[in-house]
Coordinates of C-alpha atoms in Angstrom, one line a residue:
X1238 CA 8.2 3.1 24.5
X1239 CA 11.2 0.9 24.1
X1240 CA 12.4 0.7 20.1
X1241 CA 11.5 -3.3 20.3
X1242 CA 7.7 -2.9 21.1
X1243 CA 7.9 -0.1 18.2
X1244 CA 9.3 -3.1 15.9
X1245 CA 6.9 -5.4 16.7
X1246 CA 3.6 -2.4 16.2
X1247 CA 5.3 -1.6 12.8
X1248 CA 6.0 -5.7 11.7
X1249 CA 2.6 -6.6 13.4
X1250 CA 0.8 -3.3 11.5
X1251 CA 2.4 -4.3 8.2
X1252 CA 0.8 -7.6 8.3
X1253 CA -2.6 -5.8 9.4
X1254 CA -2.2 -3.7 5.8
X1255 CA -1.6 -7.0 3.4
X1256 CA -4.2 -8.7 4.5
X1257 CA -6.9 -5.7 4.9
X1258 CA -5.3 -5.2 1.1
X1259 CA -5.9 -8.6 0.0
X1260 CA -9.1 -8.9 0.9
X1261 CA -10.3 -5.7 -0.4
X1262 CA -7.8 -5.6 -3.6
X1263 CA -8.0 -8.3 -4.8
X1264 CA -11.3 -9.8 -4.0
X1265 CA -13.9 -7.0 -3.7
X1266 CA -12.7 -5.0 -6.1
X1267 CA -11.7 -7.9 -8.6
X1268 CA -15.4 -9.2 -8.0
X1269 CA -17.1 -5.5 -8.8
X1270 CA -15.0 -5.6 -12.0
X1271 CA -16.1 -8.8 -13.2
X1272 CA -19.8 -8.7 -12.8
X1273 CA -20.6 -4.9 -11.5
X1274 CA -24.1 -4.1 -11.4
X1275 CA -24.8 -7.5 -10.0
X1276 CA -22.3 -7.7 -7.3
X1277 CA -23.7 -3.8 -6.4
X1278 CA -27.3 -5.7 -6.1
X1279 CA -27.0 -8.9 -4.7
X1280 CA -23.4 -8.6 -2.2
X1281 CA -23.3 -5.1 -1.1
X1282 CA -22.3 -6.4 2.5
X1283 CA -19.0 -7.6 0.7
X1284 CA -18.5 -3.6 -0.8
X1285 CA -18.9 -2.4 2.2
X1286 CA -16.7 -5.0 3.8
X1287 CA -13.7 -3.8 1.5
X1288 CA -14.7 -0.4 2.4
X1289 CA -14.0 -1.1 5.7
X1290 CA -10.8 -3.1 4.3
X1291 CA -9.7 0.1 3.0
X1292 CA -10.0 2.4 5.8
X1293 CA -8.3 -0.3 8.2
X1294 CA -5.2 -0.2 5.7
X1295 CA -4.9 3.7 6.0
X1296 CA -5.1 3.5 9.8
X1297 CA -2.6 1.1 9.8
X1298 CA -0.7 3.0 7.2
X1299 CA 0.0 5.6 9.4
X1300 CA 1.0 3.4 12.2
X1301 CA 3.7 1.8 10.3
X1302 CA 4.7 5.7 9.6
X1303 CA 4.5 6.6 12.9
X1304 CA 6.8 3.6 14.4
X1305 CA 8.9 3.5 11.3
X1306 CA 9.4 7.3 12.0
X1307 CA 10.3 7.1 15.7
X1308 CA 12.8 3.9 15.1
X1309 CA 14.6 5.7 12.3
X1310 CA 14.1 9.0 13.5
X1311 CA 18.1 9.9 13.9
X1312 CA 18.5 9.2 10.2
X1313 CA 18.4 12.5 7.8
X1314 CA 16.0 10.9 5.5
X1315 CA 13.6 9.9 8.2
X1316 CA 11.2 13.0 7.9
X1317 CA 10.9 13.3 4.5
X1318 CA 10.0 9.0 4.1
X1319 CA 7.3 9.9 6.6
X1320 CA 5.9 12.4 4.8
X1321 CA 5.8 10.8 1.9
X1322 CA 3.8 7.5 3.2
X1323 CA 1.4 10.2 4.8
X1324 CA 0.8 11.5 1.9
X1325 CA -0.4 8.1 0.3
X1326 CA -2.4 7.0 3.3
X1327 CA -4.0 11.0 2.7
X1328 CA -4.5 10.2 -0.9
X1329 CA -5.8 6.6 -0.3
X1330 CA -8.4 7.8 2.2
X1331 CA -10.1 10.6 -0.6
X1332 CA -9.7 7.6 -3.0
X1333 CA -12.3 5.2 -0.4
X1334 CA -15.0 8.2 -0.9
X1335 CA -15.7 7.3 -4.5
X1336 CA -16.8 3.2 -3.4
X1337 CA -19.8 4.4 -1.1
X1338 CA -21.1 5.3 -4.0
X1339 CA -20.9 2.5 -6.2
X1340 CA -23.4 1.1 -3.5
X1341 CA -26.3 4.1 -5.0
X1342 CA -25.2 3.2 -9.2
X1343 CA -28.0 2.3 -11.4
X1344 CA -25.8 0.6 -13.9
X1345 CA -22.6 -1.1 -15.1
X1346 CA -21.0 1.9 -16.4
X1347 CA -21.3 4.2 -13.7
X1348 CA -19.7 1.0 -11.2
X1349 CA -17.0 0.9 -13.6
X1350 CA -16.4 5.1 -13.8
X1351 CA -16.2 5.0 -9.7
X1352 CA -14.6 2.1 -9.5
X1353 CA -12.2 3.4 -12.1
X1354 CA -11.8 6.7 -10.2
X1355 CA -10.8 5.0 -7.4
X1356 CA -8.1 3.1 -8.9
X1357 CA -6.8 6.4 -10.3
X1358 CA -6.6 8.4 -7.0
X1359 CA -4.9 5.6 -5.8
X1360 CA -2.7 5.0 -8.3
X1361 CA -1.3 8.7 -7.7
X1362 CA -0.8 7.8 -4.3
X1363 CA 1.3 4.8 -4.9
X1364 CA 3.8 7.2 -7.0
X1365 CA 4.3 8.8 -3.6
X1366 CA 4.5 5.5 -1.6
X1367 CA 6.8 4.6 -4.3
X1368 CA 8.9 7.5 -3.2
X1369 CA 9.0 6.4 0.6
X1370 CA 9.9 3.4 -0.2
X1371 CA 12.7 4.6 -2.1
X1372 CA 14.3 6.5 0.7
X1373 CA 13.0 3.8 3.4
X1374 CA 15.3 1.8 1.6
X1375 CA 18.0 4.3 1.8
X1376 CA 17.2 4.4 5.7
X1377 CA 17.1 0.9 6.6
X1378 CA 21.0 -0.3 7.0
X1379 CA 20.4 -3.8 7.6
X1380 CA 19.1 -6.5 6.5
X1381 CA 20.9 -5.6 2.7
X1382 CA 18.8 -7.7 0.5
X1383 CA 15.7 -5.9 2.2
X1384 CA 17.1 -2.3 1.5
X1385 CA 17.6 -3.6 -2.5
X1386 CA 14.1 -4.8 -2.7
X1387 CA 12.4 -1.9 -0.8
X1388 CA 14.2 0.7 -3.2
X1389 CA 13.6 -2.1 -6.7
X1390 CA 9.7 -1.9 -5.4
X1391 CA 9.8 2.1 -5.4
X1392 CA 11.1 2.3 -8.3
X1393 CA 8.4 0.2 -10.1
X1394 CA 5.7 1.7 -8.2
X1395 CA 6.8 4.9 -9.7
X1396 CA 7.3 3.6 -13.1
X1397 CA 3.9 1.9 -12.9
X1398 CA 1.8 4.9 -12.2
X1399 CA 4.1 6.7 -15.2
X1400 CA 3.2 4.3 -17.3
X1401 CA -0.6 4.1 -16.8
X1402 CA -0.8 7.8 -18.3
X1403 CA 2.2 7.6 -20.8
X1404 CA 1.1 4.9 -22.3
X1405 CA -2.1 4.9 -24.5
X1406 CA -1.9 0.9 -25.0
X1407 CA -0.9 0.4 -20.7
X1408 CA -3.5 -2.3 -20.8
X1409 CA -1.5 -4.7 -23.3
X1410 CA 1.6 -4.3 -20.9
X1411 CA -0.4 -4.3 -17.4
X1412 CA 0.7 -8.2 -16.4
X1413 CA 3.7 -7.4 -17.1
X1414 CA 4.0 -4.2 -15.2
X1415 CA 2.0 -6.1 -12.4
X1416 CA 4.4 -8.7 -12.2
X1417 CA 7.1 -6.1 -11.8
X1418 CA 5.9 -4.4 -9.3
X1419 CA 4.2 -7.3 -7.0
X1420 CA 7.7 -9.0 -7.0
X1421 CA 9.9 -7.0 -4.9
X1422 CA 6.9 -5.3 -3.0
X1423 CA 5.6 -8.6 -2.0
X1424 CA 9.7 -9.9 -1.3
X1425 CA 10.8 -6.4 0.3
X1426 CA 7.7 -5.3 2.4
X1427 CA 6.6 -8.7 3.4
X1428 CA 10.4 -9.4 4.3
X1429 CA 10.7 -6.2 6.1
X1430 CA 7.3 -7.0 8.0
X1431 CA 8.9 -10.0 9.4
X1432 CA 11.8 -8.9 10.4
X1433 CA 10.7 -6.2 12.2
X1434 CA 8.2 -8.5 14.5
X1435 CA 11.3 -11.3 15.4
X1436 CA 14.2 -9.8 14.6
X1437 CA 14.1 -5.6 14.8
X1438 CA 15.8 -3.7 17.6
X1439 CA 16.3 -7.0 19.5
X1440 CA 20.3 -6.5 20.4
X1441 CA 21.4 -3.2 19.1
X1442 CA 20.2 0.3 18.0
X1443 CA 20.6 1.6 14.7

């Protein structure tokens, strides 16, 4: 496989992952939290929806490693990135275990604790993402403002998950810390997703 069709899986695979994330992010689990119980009762199609939402991002997790691996696979770094987004696609997938079973819960407060235990598996696994990020950024020689925002995003990432167990009063801080970590993830992967589809590997190797 030529290393243009490997830009375009990676680009088209990123794309796959933010909307897969979107959907089951910010709207399934976002609906759980506000109203558990009854969202458990009366729209468990839509849990089980994000479920699936969830296990289509890891797939496509380790597709973007996989073609991010083989296009950069010269560089010293390369191995060491891959692991470390297989490692977060490993510890997203034991994180999707705990939603199944909000689907059985009886009551608010056992939703919230596996709800709440997913978030924090997850969370771990975003320190590690974090980390490939960092080094993607290291990896990735062109286009600059990309590399800058992909290595700013790791850095939060990993600052973020810090801070959720350093901090005993996170929750008066989490917008802020939400804002600065969506900001250059949103800029730098979103940015790298798009180039990689048009302009990646089009006229010269890396």
């Amino acid at each position: 496989m030529n290393r243009r069709k490997l830009s375009i899986i990676a680009g088209f695979s990123y794309f796959i992952i933010f909307f897969a994330a979107i959907f089951a992010n910010f709207y399934v689990i976002e609906t759980i939290l506000k109203t558990p119980l009854e969202t458990v009762t009366n729209n468990d199609f839509m849990i089980r929806l994000g479920i699936i939402a969830f296990l289509i991002t890891v797939v496509f997790d380790v597709v973007v490693a996989w073609a991010l691996y083989l296009l950069y696979k010269t560089h010293y770094l390369s191995t060491l990135s891959t692991y470390f987004r297989m490692m977060h696609a490993a510890i997203m997938g034991v994180a999707i275990f705990t939603l199944p079973l909000t689907l059985k819960a009886t009551n608010d407060t056992d939703v919230l604790n596996y709800i709440n235990t997913f978030n924090t598996i997850w969370l771990i696994g975003l320190f590690f993402f974090g980390i490939h990020l960092i080094l993607l950024g290291r990896i990735i020689k062109t286009p600059k403002f990309i590399t800058l925002f992909l290595i700013l995003a790791g850095l939060m990432y990993m600052i973020d998950t810090c801070a959720h167990f350093l901090l005993a009063d996170y929750e008066k801080y989490s917008s802020v810390f939400l804002t600065l970590v969506a900001t250059p993830s949103i800029v730098g992967e979103m940015s790298l997703a798009i180039w990689l589809l048009f302009k990646g590997f089009k006229h010269s190797i890396q």
